[in-house]
CSV table of C-alpha atoms and ligand atoms in Angstrom, one decimal:
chain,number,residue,atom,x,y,z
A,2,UNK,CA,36.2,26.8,80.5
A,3,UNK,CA,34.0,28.3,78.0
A,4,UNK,CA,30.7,26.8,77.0
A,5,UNK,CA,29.1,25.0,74.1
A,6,UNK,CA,26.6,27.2,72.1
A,7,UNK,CA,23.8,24.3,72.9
A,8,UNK,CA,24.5,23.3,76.9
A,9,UNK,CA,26.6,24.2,79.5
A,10,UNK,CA,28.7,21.3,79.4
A,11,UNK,CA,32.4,22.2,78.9
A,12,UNK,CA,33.1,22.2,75.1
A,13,UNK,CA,35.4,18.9,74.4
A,14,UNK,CA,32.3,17.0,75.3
A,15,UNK,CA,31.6,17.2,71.6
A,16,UNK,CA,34.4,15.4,71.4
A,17,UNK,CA,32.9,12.3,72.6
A,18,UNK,CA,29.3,12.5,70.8
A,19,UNK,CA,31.1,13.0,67.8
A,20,UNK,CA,33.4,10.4,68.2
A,21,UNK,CA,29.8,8.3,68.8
A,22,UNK,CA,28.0,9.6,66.2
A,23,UNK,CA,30.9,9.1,63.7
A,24,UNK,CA,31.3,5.1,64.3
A,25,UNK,CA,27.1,5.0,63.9
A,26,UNK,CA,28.1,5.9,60.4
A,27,UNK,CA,28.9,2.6,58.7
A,28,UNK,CA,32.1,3.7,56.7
A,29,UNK,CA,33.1,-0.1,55.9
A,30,UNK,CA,34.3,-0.8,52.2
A,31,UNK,CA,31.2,-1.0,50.0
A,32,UNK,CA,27.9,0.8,50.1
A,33,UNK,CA,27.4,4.9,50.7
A,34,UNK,CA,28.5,5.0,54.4
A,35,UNK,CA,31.9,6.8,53.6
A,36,UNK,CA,30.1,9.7,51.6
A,37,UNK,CA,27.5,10.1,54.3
A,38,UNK,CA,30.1,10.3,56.6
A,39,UNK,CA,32.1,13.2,54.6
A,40,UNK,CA,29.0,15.2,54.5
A,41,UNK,CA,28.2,14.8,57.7
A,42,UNK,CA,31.7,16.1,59.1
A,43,UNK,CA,31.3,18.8,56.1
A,44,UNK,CA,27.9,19.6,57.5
A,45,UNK,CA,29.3,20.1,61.2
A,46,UNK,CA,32.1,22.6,59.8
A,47,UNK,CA,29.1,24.7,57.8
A,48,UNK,CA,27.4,25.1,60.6
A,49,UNK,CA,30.4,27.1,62.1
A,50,UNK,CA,30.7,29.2,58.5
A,51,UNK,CA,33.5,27.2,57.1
A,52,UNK,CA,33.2,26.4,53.4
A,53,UNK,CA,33.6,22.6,53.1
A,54,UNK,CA,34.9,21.2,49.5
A,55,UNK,CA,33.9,18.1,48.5
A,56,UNK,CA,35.1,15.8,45.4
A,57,UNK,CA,34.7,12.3,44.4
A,58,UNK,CA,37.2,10.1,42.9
A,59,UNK,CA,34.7,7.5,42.3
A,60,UNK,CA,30.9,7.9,43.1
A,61,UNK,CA,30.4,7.6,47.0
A,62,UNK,CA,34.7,7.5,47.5
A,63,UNK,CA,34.4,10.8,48.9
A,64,UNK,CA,36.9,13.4,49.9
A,65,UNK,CA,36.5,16.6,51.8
A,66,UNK,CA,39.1,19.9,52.2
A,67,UNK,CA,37.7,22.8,54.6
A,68,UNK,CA,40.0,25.7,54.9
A,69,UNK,CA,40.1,27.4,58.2
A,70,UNK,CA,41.2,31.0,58.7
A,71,UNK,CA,44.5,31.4,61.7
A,72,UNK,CA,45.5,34.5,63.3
A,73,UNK,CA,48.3,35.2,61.1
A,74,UNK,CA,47.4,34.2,57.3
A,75,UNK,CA,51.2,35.0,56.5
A,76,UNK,CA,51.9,31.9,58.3
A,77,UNK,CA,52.0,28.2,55.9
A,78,UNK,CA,49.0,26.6,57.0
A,79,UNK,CA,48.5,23.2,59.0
A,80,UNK,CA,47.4,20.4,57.3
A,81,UNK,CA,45.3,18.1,59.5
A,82,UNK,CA,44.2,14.8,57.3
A,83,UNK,CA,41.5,12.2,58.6
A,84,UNK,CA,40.2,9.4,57.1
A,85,UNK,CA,36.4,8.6,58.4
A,86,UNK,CA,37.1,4.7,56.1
A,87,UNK,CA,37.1,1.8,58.5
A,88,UNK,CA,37.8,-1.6,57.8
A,89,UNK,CA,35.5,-4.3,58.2
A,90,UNK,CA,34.3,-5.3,62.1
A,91,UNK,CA,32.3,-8.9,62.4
A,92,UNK,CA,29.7,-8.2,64.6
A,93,UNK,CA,29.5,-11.4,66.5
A,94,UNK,CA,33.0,-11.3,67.7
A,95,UNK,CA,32.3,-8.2,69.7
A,96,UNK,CA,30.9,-7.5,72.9
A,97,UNK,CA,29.4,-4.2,72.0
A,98,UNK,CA,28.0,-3.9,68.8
A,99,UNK,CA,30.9,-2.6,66.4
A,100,UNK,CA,28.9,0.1,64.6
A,101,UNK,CA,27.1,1.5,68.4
A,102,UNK,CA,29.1,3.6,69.2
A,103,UNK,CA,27.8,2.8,72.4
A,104,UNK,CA,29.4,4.6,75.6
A,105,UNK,CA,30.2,2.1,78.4
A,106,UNK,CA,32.7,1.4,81.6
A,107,UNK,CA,33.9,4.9,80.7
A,108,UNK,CA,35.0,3.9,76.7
A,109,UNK,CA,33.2,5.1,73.6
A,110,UNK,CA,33.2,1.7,71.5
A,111,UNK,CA,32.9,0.8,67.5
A,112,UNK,CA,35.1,0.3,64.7
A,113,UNK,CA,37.2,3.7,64.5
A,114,UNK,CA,36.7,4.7,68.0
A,115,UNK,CA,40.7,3.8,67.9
A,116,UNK,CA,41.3,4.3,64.0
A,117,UNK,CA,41.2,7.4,63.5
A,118,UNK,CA,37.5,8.7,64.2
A,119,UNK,CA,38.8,9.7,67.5
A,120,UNK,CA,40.8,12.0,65.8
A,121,UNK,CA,38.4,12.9,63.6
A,122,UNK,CA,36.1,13.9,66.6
A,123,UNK,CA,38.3,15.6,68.5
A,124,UNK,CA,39.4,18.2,65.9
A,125,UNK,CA,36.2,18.8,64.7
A,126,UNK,CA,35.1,19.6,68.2
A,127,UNK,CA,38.1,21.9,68.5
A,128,UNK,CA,37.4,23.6,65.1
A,129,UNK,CA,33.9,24.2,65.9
A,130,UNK,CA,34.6,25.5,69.2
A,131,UNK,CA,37.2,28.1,68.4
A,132,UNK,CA,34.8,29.1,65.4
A,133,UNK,CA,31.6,29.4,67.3
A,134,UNK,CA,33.9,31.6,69.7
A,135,UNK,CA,36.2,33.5,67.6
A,136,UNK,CA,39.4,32.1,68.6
A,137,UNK,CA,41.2,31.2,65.7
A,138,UNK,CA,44.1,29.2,65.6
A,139,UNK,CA,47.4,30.6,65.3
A,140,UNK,CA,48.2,29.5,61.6
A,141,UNK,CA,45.7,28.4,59.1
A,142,UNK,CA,44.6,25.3,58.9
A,143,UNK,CA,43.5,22.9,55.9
A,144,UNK,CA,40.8,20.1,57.5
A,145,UNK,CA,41.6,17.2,55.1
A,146,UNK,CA,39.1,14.0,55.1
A,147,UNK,CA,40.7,11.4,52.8
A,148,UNK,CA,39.1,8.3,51.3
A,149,UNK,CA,39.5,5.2,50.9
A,150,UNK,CA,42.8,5.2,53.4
A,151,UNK,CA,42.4,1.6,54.8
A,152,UNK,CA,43.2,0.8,50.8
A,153,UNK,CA,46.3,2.5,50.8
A,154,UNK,CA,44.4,5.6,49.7
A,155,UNK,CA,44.4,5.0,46.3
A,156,UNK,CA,41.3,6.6,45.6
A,157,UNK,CA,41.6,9.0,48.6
A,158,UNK,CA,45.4,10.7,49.3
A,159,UNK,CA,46.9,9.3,46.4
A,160,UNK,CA,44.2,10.5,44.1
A,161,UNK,CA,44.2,14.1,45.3
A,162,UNK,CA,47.5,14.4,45.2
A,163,UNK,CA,47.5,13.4,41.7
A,164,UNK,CA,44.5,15.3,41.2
A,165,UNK,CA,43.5,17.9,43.2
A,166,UNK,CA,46.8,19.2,44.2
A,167,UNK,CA,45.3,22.6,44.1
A,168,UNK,CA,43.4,21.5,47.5
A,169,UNK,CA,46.4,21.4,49.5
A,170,UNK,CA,48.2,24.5,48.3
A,171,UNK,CA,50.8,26.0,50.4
A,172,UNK,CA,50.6,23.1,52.9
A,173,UNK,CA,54.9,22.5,54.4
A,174,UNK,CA,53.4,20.4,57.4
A,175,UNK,CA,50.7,18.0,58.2
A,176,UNK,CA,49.7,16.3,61.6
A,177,UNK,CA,47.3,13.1,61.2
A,178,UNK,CA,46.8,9.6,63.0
A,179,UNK,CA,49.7,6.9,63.9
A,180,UNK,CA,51.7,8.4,66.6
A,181,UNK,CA,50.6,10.8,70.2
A,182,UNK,CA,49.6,8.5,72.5
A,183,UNK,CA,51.1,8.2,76.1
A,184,UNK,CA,53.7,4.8,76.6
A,185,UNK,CA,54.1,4.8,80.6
A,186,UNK,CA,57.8,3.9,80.9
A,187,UNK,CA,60.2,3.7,84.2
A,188,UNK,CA,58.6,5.4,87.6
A,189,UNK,CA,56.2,7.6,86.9
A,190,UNK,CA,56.9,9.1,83.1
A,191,UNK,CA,55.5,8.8,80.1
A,192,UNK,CA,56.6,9.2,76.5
A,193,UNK,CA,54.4,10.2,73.8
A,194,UNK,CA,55.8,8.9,70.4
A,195,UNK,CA,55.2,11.3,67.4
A,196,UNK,CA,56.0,9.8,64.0
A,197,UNK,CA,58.1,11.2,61.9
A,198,UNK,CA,58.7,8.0,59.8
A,199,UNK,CA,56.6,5.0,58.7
A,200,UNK,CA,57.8,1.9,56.7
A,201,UNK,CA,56.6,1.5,53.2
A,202,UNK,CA,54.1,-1.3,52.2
A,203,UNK,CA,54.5,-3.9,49.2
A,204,UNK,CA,52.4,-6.7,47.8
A,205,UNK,CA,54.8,-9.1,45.7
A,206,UNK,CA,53.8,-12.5,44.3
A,207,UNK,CA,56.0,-15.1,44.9
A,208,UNK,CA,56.0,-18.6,42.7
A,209,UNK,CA,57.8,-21.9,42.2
A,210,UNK,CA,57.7,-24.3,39.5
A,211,UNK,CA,58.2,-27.7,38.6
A,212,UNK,CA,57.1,-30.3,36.3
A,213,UNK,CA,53.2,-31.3,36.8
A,214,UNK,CA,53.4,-35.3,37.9
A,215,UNK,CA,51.3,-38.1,39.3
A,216,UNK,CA,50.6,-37.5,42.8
A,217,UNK,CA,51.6,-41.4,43.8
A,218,UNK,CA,55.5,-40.9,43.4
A,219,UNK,CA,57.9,-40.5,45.7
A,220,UNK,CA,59.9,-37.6,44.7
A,221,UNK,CA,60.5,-34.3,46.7
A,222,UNK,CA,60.2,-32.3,43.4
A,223,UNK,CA,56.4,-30.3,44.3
A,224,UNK,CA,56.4,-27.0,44.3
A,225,UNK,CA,54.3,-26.6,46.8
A,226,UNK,CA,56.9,-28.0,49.0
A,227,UNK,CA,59.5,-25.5,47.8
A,228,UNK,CA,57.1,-22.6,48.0
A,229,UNK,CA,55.7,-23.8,51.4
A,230,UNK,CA,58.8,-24.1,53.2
A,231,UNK,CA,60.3,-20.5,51.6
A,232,UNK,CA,57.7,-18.6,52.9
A,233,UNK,CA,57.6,-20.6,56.6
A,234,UNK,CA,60.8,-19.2,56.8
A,235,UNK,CA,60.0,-16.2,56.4
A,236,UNK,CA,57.7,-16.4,59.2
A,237,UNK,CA,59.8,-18.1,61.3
A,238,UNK,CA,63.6,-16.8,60.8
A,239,UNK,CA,63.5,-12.9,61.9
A,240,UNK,CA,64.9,-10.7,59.5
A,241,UNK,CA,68.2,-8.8,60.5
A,242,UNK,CA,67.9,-6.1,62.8
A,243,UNK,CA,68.1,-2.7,61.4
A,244,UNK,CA,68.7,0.7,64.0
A,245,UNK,CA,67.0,3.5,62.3
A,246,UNK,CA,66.9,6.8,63.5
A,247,UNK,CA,63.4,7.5,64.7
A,248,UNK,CA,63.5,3.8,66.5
A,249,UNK,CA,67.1,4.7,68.3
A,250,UNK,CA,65.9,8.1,69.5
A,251,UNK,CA,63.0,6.7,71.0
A,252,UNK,CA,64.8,3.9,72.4
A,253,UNK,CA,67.4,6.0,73.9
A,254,UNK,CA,64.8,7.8,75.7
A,255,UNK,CA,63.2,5.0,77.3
A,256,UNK,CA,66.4,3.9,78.5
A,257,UNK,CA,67.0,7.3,79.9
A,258,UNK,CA,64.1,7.6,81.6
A,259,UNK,CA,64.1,4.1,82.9
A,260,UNK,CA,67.7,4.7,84.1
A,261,UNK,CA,69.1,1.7,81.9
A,262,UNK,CA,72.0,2.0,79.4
A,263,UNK,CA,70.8,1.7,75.8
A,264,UNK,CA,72.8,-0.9,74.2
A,265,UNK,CA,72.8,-0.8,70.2
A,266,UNK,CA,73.9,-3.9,69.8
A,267,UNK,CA,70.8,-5.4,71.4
A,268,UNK,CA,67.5,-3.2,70.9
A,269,UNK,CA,65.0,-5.2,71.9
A,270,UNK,CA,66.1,-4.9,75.1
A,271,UNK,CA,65.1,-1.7,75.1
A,272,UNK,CA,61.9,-2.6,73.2
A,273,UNK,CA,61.1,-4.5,76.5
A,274,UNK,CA,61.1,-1.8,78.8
A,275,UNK,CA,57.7,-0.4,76.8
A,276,UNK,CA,55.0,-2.4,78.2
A,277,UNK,CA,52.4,-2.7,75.7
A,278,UNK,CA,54.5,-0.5,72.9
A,279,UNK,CA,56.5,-3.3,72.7
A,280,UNK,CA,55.4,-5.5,70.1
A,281,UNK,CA,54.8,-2.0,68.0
A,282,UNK,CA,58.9,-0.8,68.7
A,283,UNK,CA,60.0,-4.5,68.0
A,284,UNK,CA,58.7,-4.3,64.7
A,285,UNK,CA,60.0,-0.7,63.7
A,286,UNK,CA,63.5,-3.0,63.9
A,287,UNK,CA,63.8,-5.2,61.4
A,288,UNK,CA,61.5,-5.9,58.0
A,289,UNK,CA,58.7,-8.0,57.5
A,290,UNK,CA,57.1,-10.1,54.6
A,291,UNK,CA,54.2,-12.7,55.1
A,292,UNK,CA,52.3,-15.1,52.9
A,293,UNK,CA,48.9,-13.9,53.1
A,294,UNK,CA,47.2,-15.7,50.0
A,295,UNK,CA,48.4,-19.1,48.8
A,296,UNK,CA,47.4,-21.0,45.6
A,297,UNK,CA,48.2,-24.0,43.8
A,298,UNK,CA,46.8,-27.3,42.6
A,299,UNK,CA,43.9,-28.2,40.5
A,300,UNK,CA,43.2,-31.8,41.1
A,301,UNK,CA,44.3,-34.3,44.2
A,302,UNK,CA,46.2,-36.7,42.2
A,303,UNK,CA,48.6,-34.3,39.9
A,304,UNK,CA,51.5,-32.7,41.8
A,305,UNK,CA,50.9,-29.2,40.1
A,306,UNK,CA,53.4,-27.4,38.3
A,307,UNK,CA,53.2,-24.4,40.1
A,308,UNK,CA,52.6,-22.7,43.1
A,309,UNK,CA,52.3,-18.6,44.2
A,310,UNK,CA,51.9,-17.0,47.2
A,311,UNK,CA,51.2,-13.4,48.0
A,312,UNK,CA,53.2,-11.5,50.4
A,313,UNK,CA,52.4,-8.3,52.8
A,314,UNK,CA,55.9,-6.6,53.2
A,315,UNK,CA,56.7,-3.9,55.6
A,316,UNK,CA,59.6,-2.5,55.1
A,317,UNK,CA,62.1,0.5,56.7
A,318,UNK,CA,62.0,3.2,54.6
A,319,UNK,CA,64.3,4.1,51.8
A,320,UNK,CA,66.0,1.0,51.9
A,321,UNK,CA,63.5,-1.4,49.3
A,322,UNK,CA,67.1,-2.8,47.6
A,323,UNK,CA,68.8,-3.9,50.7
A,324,UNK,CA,65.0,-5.5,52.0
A,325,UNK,CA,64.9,-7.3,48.5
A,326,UNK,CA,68.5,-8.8,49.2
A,327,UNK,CA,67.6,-10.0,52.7
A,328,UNK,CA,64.3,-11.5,51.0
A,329,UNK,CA,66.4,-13.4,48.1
A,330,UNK,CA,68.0,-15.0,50.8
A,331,UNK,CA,65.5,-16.1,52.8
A,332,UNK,CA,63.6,-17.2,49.9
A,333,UNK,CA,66.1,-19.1,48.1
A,334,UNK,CA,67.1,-19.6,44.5
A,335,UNK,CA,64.2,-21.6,43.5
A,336,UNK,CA,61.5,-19.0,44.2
A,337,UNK,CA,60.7,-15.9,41.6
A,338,UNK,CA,59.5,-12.9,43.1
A,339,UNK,CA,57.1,-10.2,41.2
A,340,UNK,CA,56.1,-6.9,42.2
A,341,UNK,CA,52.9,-6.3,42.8
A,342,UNK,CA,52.2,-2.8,44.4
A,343,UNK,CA,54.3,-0.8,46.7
A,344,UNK,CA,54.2,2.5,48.8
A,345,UNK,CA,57.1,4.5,49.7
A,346,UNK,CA,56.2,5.0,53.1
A,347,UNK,CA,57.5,8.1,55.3
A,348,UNK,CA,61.1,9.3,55.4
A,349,UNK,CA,62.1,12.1,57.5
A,350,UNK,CA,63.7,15.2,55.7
A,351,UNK,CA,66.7,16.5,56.6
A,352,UNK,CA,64.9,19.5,58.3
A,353,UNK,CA,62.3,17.0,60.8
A,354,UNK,CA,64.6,17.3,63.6
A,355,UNK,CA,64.3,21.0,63.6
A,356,UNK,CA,60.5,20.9,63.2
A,357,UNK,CA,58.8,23.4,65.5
A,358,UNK,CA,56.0,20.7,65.5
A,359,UNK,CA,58.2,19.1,67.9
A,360,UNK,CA,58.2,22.0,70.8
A,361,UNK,CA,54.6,22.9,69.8
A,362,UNK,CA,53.5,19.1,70.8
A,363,UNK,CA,55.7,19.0,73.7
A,364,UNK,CA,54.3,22.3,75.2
A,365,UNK,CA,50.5,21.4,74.2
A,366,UNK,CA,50.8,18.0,76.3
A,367,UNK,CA,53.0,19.3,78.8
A,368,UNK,CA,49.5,21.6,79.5
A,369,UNK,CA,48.0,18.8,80.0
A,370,UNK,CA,49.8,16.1,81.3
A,371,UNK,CA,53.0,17.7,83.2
A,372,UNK,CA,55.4,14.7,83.1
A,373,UNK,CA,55.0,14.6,79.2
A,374,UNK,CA,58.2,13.4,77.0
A,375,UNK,CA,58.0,13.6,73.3
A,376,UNK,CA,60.1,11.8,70.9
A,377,UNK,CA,60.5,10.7,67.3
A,378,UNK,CA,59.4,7.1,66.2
A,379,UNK,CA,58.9,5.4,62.8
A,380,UNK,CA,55.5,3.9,62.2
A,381,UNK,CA,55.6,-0.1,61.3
A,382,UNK,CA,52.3,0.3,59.6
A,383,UNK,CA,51.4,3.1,56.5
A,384,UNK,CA,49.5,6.3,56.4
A,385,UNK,CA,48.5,8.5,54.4
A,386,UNK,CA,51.2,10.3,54.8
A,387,UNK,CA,53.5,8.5,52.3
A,388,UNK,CA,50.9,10.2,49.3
A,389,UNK,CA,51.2,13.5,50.9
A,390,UNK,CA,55.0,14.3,51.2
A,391,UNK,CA,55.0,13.7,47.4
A,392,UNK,CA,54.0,16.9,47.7
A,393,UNK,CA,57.0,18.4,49.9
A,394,UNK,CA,55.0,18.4,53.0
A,395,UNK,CA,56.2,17.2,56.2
A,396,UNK,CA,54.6,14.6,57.7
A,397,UNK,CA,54.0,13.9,61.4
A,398,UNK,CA,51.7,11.2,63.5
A,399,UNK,CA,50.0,13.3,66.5
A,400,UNK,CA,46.8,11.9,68.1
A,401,UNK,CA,47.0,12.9,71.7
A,402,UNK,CA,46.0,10.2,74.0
A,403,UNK,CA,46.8,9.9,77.4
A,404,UNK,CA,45.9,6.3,77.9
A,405,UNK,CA,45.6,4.0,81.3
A,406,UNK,CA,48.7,2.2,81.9
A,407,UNK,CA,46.7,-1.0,81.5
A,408,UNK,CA,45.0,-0.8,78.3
A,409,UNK,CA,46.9,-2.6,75.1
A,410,UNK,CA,46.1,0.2,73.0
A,411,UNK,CA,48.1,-1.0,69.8
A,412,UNK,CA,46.0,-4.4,69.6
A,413,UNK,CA,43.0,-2.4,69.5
A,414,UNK,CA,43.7,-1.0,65.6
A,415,UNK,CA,41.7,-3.1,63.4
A,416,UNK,CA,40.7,-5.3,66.6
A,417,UNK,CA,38.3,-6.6,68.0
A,418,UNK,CA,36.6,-4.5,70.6
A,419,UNK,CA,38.2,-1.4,69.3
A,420,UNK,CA,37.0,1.6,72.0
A,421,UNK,CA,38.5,4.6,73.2
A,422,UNK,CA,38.1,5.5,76.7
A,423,UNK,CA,36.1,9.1,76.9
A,424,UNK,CA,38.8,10.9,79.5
A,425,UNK,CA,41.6,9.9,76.1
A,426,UNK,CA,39.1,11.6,74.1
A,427,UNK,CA,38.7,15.0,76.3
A,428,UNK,CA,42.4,15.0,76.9
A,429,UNK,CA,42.5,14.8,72.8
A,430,UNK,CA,40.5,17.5,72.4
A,431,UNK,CA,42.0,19.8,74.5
A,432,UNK,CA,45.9,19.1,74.1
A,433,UNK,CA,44.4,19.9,70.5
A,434,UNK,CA,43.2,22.9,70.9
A,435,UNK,CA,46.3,24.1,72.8
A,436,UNK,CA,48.5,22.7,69.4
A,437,UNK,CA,46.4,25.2,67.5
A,438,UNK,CA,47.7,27.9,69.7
A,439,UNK,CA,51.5,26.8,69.7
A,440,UNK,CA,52.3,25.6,66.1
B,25,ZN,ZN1,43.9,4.8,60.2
């Protein structure tokens, strides 16, 4: 245990005031917070002689890249990407306030204590440490803090791949947020999913027309109707169940380890034996589209002539045309559907499997927590990752957590009473440090 330049306390301490310190900065959308933020993580890396850049795709959208020297600069370095952005936290819905920070019953809690500034802490805790002490890691590293990710990182990842490409140079492999955190499962073990995969994201508008008409007939032509009861099925009727991968790897293990036969034909079943992962594994299995925005009508005595909707679509990745087939169907004939926006999200290369990420994060947890399992998963929501393998680099969720067994932590991203507990965090910041020494 080696000591902090400032106290005696053991290093990953900083992990926690960071963590703190990082939610105090207000990084919702709107305002300077996010800029501040950047310069303040860029700041904490200066003081350790790194050599912070930082660029703007839009005033106060700010980016930062640090580049930090390994062992052995032959080696491809390490990307780590962050985003410090949160999304919005109404404050009297909490029972801490959300921008605290505030440590409490043994949690550090705030918007981004879960998404991702506990990542964000812990690796610039780590970074500092082995600076201020001379232990580099094994390969280089290149700190990335992207903007703007909670919006799909248009003007974050996406712009500085488009860009500032010249940032990431010579980056293979990246680690950043979505996957690493400890599902107990059977007697006694405990998995740790590491992503490999995440569905991709699409906004499409969705519309049905008819003729506008009096509102006092009786007549089921309304397109409100037609619209209305399309989308309510989506909702309601599942789509079909698709086995990727990622998902049967992981469920296999779970089965394994619970000493239950994995049957294909019936996932969830598996999905059930995850506690709290559940309702995150049930939804890596199938697609999903949901009316979030509905419009129609102008006055309460025409029947209007149109109706749209908007819908938030997660789907598995690499497979958009067969989702758009399952969608015409649930939709019906009568309703047109427009594309909006869409992400790729993450598929895994043909080399993932052979990753040495995944003995690296096996052996730095296994240090840790000695009845750590690793295994693949696919992410159901998006990171930044699906902007950065545009760019050939390989893309991989690992935020160490080892989490009590009775703590939901999936409902906690974008929650209410988001918080992290502080052992997670120290337990972060060490099986981090020990990555830096594997990979
Ligand atoms: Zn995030």
């Amino acid at each position: 245990m080696s000591a902090s330049a400032q106290n005696s306390e053991p290093w990953w301490e900083e992990a926690v005031t960071l963590c703190s310190a990082l939610i105090r900065h207000d990084t919702q959308l709107g305002g300077n917070g996010e800029r501040r933020a950047t310069e303040y993580a860029a700041k904490l890396l200066a003081d350790v002689g790194l050599s912070p850049v930082l660029v703007e795709s839009e005033p106060t959208r700010t980016s930062s890249v640090t580049r930090v020297p390994g062992e052995d600069p032959s080696l491809d370095p390490l990307l780590i990407h962050m985003h410090l952005d949160v999304v919005p936290a109404q404050a009297h819905e909490w029972s801490v306030h959300p921008l605290s920070g505030e440590v409490r019953d043994g949690y550090v809690w705030g918007r981004g204590a879960v998404d991702m500034k506990n990542m964000a802490a812990s690796v610039l805790a780590v970074v500092r440490e082995r600076m201020r002490t001379g232990r580099l890691p094994r390969r280089p590293l290149v700190l990335a803090f992207l903007a703007d990710e909670e919006n799909a990182g248009v003007l974050g990842a996406e712009w500085l791949v488009r860009e500032r490409r010249d940032l990431l140079e010579g980056c293979r492999t990246a680690i950043g947020e979505g996957g690493g955190w400890s599902v107990p499962v059977g007697d006694g073990h405990r998995i740790y999913p590491v992503h490999s995969a995440e569905k991709g994201w699409a906004a499409l508008q969705v519309k049905a027309t008819g003729r506008p008409q009096h509102a006092s007939r009786v007549t089921d032509a309304n397109p409100l109707r037609v619209l209305g009861e399309a989308v309510g099925r989506l909702t309601t009727d599942r789509f079909p169940v698709h086995l990727t991968a990622e998902v049967e790897l992981l469920l296999r293990r779970i089965c394994d380890v619970s000493g239950v036969a994995f049957d294909p034909a019936h996932p969830e079943t598996a999905c059930e034996l995850a506690g709290f992962e559940r309702e995150n594994l049930l939804s890596g299995l199938r697609n999903s589209a949901h009316a979030t925005w509905l419009s129609a009508g102008y006055q309460s005595n025409v029947i209007p002539g149109e109706a749209t909707a908007e819908l938030d679509v997660r789907y598995l990745p690499g497979r958009w045309a067969e989702f758009l087939g399952e969608l015409h169907a649930a939709l019906g004939p009568d309703v047109e559907v427009t594309e909006l926006a869409r992400t790729f999200g993450l598929s895994p290369t043909s080399t993932s499997a052979e990753s040495g990420v995944w003995a690296a994060t096996r052996a730095a947890l296994r240090s840790e927590d000695a009845v750590a399992e690793v295994s693949p998963f696919m992410l159901s929501g998006g990171t930044d990752a699906t902007h950065l393998q545009r760019l050939g680099i390989e893309c991989f969720g690992f935020n160490p957590l080892l989490l009590p067994p009775d703590l939901d932590f999936w409902s906690l991203f974008h929650g209410v009473d988001e918080r992290v507990p502080v052992d997670s965090l120290r337990f972060s910041a060490r099986v981090m440090d020990r990555f830096l020494d594997l990979y």
